[in-house]
Amino acid sequence: MDALLATPGLAWLILAAVLAIAELLMPGIFLVFVAAGAALTGVVTLIIPELAVLFQVAVFIVATSAAVAIGRRWYARNPVASADPLLNDRAARLIGEVVTVVEPIVAGKGKVRVGDGEWLACGPDTPIGSHVRIVGATGTSLTVEPVIA
């Protein structure tokens, strides 16, 4: 423990390793930038061992801020393509599904049953019990058309 306190650069590098491991265990794409800041602070502190603690903290803040800025710019230029682009768009995932009208569609408005829930529906006048196909979605309203047998 005394050796660790005698070489603060080593303490910063250990902190960087702990943060990097934490990022691997709980991925969130954030701790890696803090780990980079700690690692850079550790290297600077090893090069300049007489650096005061206040300046070490300042180097850590600046290095972490720079790492976050670089990371944000990189992620903005290189977005992660999803294997399922509709993953978080439930309404868009419903397009093409055949559902049952549970509240008649009159004057373009009604309700349809999707799974165990009901959604607002827009489309041509359709009586209760009819089957319709979802052809679009706007907000929480589904656009439907009659199913032609």
PDB file of N, CA and C in Angstrom, residues 19-75:
ATOM      1  N   LEU A  19     -11.607   0.682 -13.965  1.00  0.00           N
ATOM      2  CA  LEU A  19     -12.694   1.279 -14.737  1.00  0.00           C
ATOM      3  C   LEU A  19     -12.898   0.546 -16.060  1.00  0.00           C
ATOM      4  N   ALA A  20     -11.824   0.145 -16.707  1.00  0.00           N
ATOM      5  CA  ALA A  20     -11.936  -0.596 -17.970  1.00  0.00           C
ATOM      6  C   ALA A  20     -12.605  -1.950 -17.735  1.00  0.00           C
ATOM      7  N   ILE A  21     -12.246  -2.616 -16.650  1.00  0.00           N
ATOM      8  CA  ILE A  21     -12.877  -3.899 -16.320  1.00  0.00           C
ATOM      9  C   ILE A  21     -14.358  -3.687 -15.998  1.00  0.00           C
ATOM     10  N   ALA A  22     -14.663  -2.614 -15.277  1.00  0.00           N
ATOM     11  CA  ALA A  22     -16.065  -2.309 -14.965  1.00  0.00           C
ATOM     12  C   ALA A  22     -16.855  -2.059 -16.245  1.00  0.00           C
ATOM     13  N   GLU A  23     -16.236  -1.410 -17.223  1.00  0.00           N
ATOM     14  CA  GLU A  23     -16.894  -1.179 -18.516  1.00  0.00           C
ATOM     15  C   GLU A  23     -17.189  -2.500 -19.213  1.00  0.00           C
ATOM     16  N   LEU A  24     -16.274  -3.441 -19.112  1.00  0.00           N
ATOM     17  CA  LEU A  24     -16.490  -4.754 -19.726  1.00  0.00           C
ATOM     18  C   LEU A  24     -17.614  -5.516 -19.028  1.00  0.00           C
ATOM     19  N   LEU A  25     -17.693  -5.382 -17.708  1.00  0.00           N
ATOM     20  CA  LEU A  25     -18.723  -6.091 -16.949  1.00  0.00           C
ATOM     21  C   LEU A  25     -20.099  -5.446 -17.094  1.00  0.00           C
ATOM     22  N   MET A  26     -20.135  -4.122 -17.189  1.00  0.00           N
ATOM     23  CA  MET A  26     -21.401  -3.382 -17.327  1.00  0.00           C
ATOM     24  C   MET A  26     -21.274  -2.425 -18.504  1.00  0.00           C
ATOM     25  N   PRO A  27     -21.373  -2.939 -19.731  1.00  0.00           N
ATOM     26  CA  PRO A  27     -21.148  -2.058 -20.879  1.00  0.00           C
ATOM     27  C   PRO A  27     -22.162  -0.922 -20.940  1.00  0.00           C
ATOM     28  N   GLY A  28     -21.659   0.261 -21.115  1.00  0.00           N
ATOM     29  CA  GLY A  28     -22.509   1.426 -21.213  1.00  0.00           C
ATOM     30  C   GLY A  28     -21.855   2.496 -22.073  1.00  0.00           C
ATOM     31  N   ILE A  29     -20.681   2.201 -22.580  1.00  0.00           N
ATOM     32  CA  ILE A  29     -19.920   3.100 -23.442  1.00  0.00           C
ATOM     33  C   ILE A  29     -19.666   4.443 -22.762  1.00  0.00           C
ATOM     34  N   PHE A  30     -19.367   4.419 -21.484  1.00  0.00           N
ATOM     35  CA  PHE A  30     -19.020   5.661 -20.816  1.00  0.00           C
ATOM     36  C   PHE A  30     -17.788   5.501 -19.939  1.00  0.00           C
ATOM     37  N   LEU A  31     -17.730   4.432 -19.162  1.00  0.00           N
ATOM     38  CA  LEU A  31     -16.589   4.253 -18.268  1.00  0.00           C
ATOM     39  C   LEU A  31     -15.285   4.142 -19.033  1.00  0.00           C
ATOM     40  N   VAL A  32     -15.345   3.730 -20.286  1.00  0.00           N
ATOM     41  CA  VAL A  32     -14.127   3.618 -21.076  1.00  0.00           C
ATOM     42  C   VAL A  32     -13.457   4.984 -21.230  1.00  0.00           C
ATOM     43  N   PHE A  33     -14.256   6.054 -21.325  1.00  0.00           N
ATOM     44  CA  PHE A  33     -13.678   7.392 -21.457  1.00  0.00           C
ATOM     45  C   PHE A  33     -13.057   7.864 -20.148  1.00  0.00           C
ATOM     46  N   VAL A  34     -13.688   7.524 -19.044  1.00  0.00           N
ATOM     47  CA  VAL A  34     -13.129   7.863 -17.733  1.00  0.00           C
ATOM     48  C   VAL A  34     -11.843   7.061 -17.521  1.00  0.00           C
ATOM     49  N   ALA A  35     -11.847   5.797 -17.958  1.00  0.00           N
ATOM     50  CA  ALA A  35     -10.640   4.964 -17.856  1.00  0.00           C
ATOM     51  C   ALA A  35      -9.512   5.552 -18.698  1.00  0.00           C
ATOM     52  N   ALA A  36      -9.853   6.065 -19.882  1.00  0.00           N
ATOM     53  CA  ALA A  36      -8.820   6.697 -20.728  1.00  0.00           C
ATOM     54  C   ALA A  36      -8.244   7.930 -20.041  1.00  0.00           C
ATOM     55  N   GLY A  37      -9.106   8.720 -19.405  1.00  0.00           N
ATOM     56  CA  GLY A  37      -8.627   9.896 -18.667  1.00  0.00           C
ATOM     57  C   GLY A  37      -7.724   9.504 -17.519  1.00  0.00           C
ATOM     58  N   ALA A  38      -8.096   8.453 -16.791  1.00  0.00           N
ATOM     59  CA  ALA A  38      -7.266   7.983 -15.675  1.00  0.00           C
ATOM     60  C   ALA A  38      -5.928   7.437 -16.186  1.00  0.00           C
ATOM     61  N   ALA A  39      -5.962   6.728 -17.299  1.00  0.00           N
ATOM     62  CA  ALA A  39      -4.721   6.168 -17.857  1.00  0.00           C
ATOM     63  C   ALA A  39      -3.769   7.287 -18.289  1.00  0.00           C
ATOM     64  N   LEU A  40      -4.310   8.283 -18.972  1.00  0.00           N
ATOM     65  CA  LEU A  40      -3.466   9.411 -19.397  1.00  0.00           C
ATOM     66  C   LEU A  40      -2.908  10.148 -18.189  1.00  0.00           C
ATOM     67  N   THR A  41      -3.728  10.323 -17.160  1.00  0.00           N
ATOM     68  CA  THR A  41      -3.254  10.964 -15.924  1.00  0.00           C
ATOM     69  C   THR A  41      -2.148  10.134 -15.291  1.00  0.00           C
ATOM     70  N   GLY A  42      -2.303   8.822 -15.309  1.00  0.00           N
ATOM     71  CA  GLY A  42      -1.265   7.939 -14.769  1.00  0.00           C
ATOM     72  C   GLY A  42       0.039   8.076 -15.513  1.00  0.00           C
ATOM     73  N   VAL A  43      -0.025   8.138 -16.837  1.00  0.00           N
ATOM     74  CA  VAL A  43       1.202   8.283 -17.634  1.00  0.00           C
ATOM     75  C   VAL A  43       1.859   9.635 -17.362  1.00  0.00           C
ATOM     76  N   VAL A  44       1.046  10.700 -17.335  1.00  0.00           N
ATOM     77  CA  VAL A  44       1.602  12.034 -17.055  1.00  0.00           C
ATOM     78  C   VAL A  44       2.232  12.063 -15.665  1.00  0.00           C
ATOM     79  N   THR A  45       1.572  11.430 -14.688  1.00  0.00           N
ATOM     80  CA  THR A  45       2.079  11.426 -13.315  1.00  0.00           C
ATOM     81  C   THR A  45       3.349  10.579 -13.203  1.00  0.00           C
ATOM     82  N   LEU A  46       3.467   9.530 -14.006  1.00  0.00           N
ATOM     83  CA  LEU A  46       4.717   8.749 -14.012  1.00  0.00           C
ATOM     84  C   LEU A  46       5.863   9.551 -14.637  1.00  0.00           C
ATOM     85  N   ILE A  47       5.532  10.351 -15.655  1.00  0.00           N
ATOM     86  CA  ILE A  47       6.560  11.173 -16.304  1.00  0.00           C
ATOM     87  C   ILE A  47       6.968  12.340 -15.405  1.00  0.00           C
ATOM     88  N   ILE A  48       5.985  12.948 -14.728  1.00  0.00           N
ATOM     89  CA  ILE A  48       6.244  14.076 -13.834  1.00  0.00           C
ATOM     90  C   ILE A  48       5.794  13.665 -12.431  1.00  0.00           C
ATOM     91  N   PRO A  49       6.630  12.899 -11.690  1.00  0.00           N
ATOM     92  CA  PRO A  49       6.205  12.358 -10.397  1.00  0.00           C
ATOM     93  C   PRO A  49       5.950  13.409  -9.318  1.00  0.00           C
ATOM     94  N   GLU A  50       6.520  14.591  -9.441  1.00  0.00           N
ATOM     95  CA  GLU A  50       6.322  15.606  -8.403  1.00  0.00           C
ATOM     96  C   GLU A  50       5.068  16.446  -8.637  1.00  0.00           C
ATOM     97  N   LEU A  51       4.220  16.049  -9.586  1.00  0.00           N
ATOM     98  CA  LEU A  51       2.983  16.766  -9.892  1.00  0.00           C
ATOM     99  C   LEU A  51       2.039  16.720  -8.684  1.00  0.00           C
ATOM    100  N   ALA A  52       1.591  17.891  -8.238  1.00  0.00           N
ATOM    101  CA  ALA A  52       0.719  17.987  -7.063  1.00  0.00           C
ATOM    102  C   ALA A  52      -0.629  17.317  -7.352  1.00  0.00           C
ATOM    103  N   VAL A  53      -1.272  16.871  -6.295  1.00  0.00           N
ATOM    104  CA  VAL A  53      -2.547  16.164  -6.418  1.00  0.00           C
ATOM    105  C   VAL A  53      -3.577  17.029  -7.141  1.00  0.00           C
ATOM    106  N   LEU A  54      -3.611  18.305  -6.845  1.00  0.00           N
ATOM    107  CA  LEU A  54      -4.558  19.212  -7.491  1.00  0.00           C
ATOM    108  C   LEU A  54      -4.342  19.218  -9.004  1.00  0.00           C
ATOM    109  N   PHE A  55      -3.083  19.229  -9.423  1.00  0.00           N
ATOM    110  CA  PHE A  55      -2.788  19.214 -10.854  1.00  0.00           C
ATOM    111  C   PHE A  55      -3.095  17.847 -11.470  1.00  0.00           C
ATOM    112  N   GLN A  56      -2.903  16.787 -10.694  1.00  0.00           N
ATOM    113  CA  GLN A  56      -3.272  15.451 -11.179  1.00  0.00           C
ATOM    114  C   GLN A  56      -4.773  15.389 -11.459  1.00  0.00           C
ATOM    115  N   VAL A  57      -5.548  15.924 -10.529  1.00  0.00           N
ATOM    116  CA  VAL A  57      -7.008  15.943 -10.712  1.00  0.00           C
ATOM    117  C   VAL A  57      -7.369  16.806 -11.923  1.00  0.00           C
ATOM    118  N   ALA A  58      -6.680  17.917 -12.101  1.00  0.00           N
ATOM    119  CA  ALA A  58      -6.941  18.784 -13.256  1.00  0.00           C
ATOM    120  C   ALA A  58      -6.620  18.054 -14.558  1.00  0.00           C
ATOM    121  N   VAL A  59      -5.498  17.329 -14.587  1.00  0.00           N
ATOM    122  CA  VAL A  59      -5.140  16.542 -15.773  1.00  0.00           C
ATOM    123  C   VAL A  59      -6.212  15.481 -16.027  1.00  0.00           C
ATOM    124  N   PHE A  60      -6.676  14.850 -14.961  1.00  0.00           N
ATOM    125  CA  PHE A  60      -7.714  13.821 -15.092  1.00  0.00           C
ATOM    126  C   PHE A  60      -8.994  14.421 -15.681  1.00  0.00           C
ATOM    127  N   ILE A  61      -9.415  15.575 -15.183  1.00  0.00           N
ATOM    128  CA  ILE A  61     -10.640  16.215 -15.682  1.00  0.00           C
ATOM    129  C   ILE A  61     -10.494  16.594 -17.148  1.00  0.00           C
ATOM    130  N   VAL A  62      -9.369  17.197 -17.493  1.00  0.00           N
ATOM    131  CA  VAL A  62      -9.147  17.608 -18.880  1.00  0.00           C
ATOM    132  C   VAL A  62      -9.044  16.388 -19.794  1.00  0.00           C
ATOM    133  N   ALA A  63      -8.311  15.370 -19.366  1.00  0.00           N
ATOM    134  CA  ALA A  63      -8.141  14.170 -20.187  1.00  0.00           C
ATOM    135  C   ALA A  63      -9.466  13.432 -20.367  1.00  0.00           C
ATOM    136  N   THR A  64     -10.254  13.331 -19.312  1.00  0.00           N
ATOM    137  CA  THR A  64     -11.552  12.666 -19.408  1.00  0.00           C
ATOM    138  C   THR A  64     -12.490  13.463 -20.302  1.00  0.00           C
ATOM    139  N   SER A  65     -12.501  14.765 -20.158  1.00  0.00           N
ATOM    140  CA  SER A  65     -13.344  15.614 -21.008  1.00  0.00           C
ATOM    141  C   SER A  65     -12.952  15.478 -22.469  1.00  0.00           C
ATOM    142  N   ALA A  66     -11.654  15.452 -22.728  1.00  0.00           N
ATOM    143  CA  ALA A  66     -11.185  15.284 -24.104  1.00  0.00           C
ATOM    144  C   ALA A  66     -11.584  13.910 -24.650  1.00  0.00           C
ATOM    145  N   ALA A  67     -11.455  12.879 -23.823  1.00  0.00           N
ATOM    146  CA  ALA A  67     -11.830  11.531 -24.260  1.00  0.00           C
ATOM    147  C   ALA A  67     -13.322  11.455 -24.574  1.00  0.00           C
ATOM    148  N   VAL A  68     -14.150  12.084 -23.747  1.00  0.00           N
ATOM    149  CA  VAL A  68     -15.601  12.100 -23.994  1.00  0.00           C
ATOM    150  C   VAL A  68     -15.903  12.855 -25.285  1.00  0.00           C
ATOM    151  N   ALA A  69     -15.269  14.001 -25.498  1.00  0.00           N
ATOM    152  CA  ALA A  69     -15.501  14.792 -26.718  1.00  0.00           C
ATOM    153  C   ALA A  69     -15.092  14.005 -27.958  1.00  0.00           C
ATOM    154  N   ILE A  70     -13.936  13.366 -27.900  1.00  0.00           N
ATOM    155  CA  ILE A  70     -13.473  12.557 -29.036  1.00  0.00           C
ATOM    156  C   ILE A  70     -14.416  11.382 -29.268  1.00  0.00           C
ATOM    157  N   GLY A  71     -14.838  10.746 -28.187  1.00  0.00           N
ATOM    158  CA  GLY A  71     -15.759   9.610 -28.308  1.00  0.00           C
ATOM    159  C   GLY A  71     -17.094  10.017 -28.892  1.00  0.00           C
ATOM    160  N   ARG A  72     -17.646  11.138 -28.433  1.00  0.00           N
ATOM    161  CA  ARG A  72     -18.927  11.616 -28.966  1.00  0.00           C
ATOM    162  C   ARG A  72     -18.815  11.911 -30.451  1.00  0.00           C
ATOM    163  N   ARG A  73     -17.726  12.557 -30.842  1.00  0.00           N
ATOM    164  CA  ARG A  73     -17.534  12.871 -32.258  1.00  0.00           C
ATOM    165  C   ARG A  73     -17.405  11.584 -33.075  1.00  0.00           C
ATOM    166  N   TRP A  74     -16.667  10.611 -32.558  1.00  0.00           N
ATOM    167  CA  TRP A  74     -16.480   9.353 -33.282  1.00  0.00           C
ATOM    168  C   TRP A  74     -17.800   8.614 -33.433  1.00  0.00           C
ATOM    169  N   TYR A  75     -18.591   8.534 -32.352  1.00  0.00           N
ATOM    170  CA  TYR A  75     -19.871   7.831 -32.425  1.00  0.00           C
ATOM    171  C   TYR A  75     -20.866   8.566 -33.319  1.00  0.00           C
TER     172      TYR A  75
END
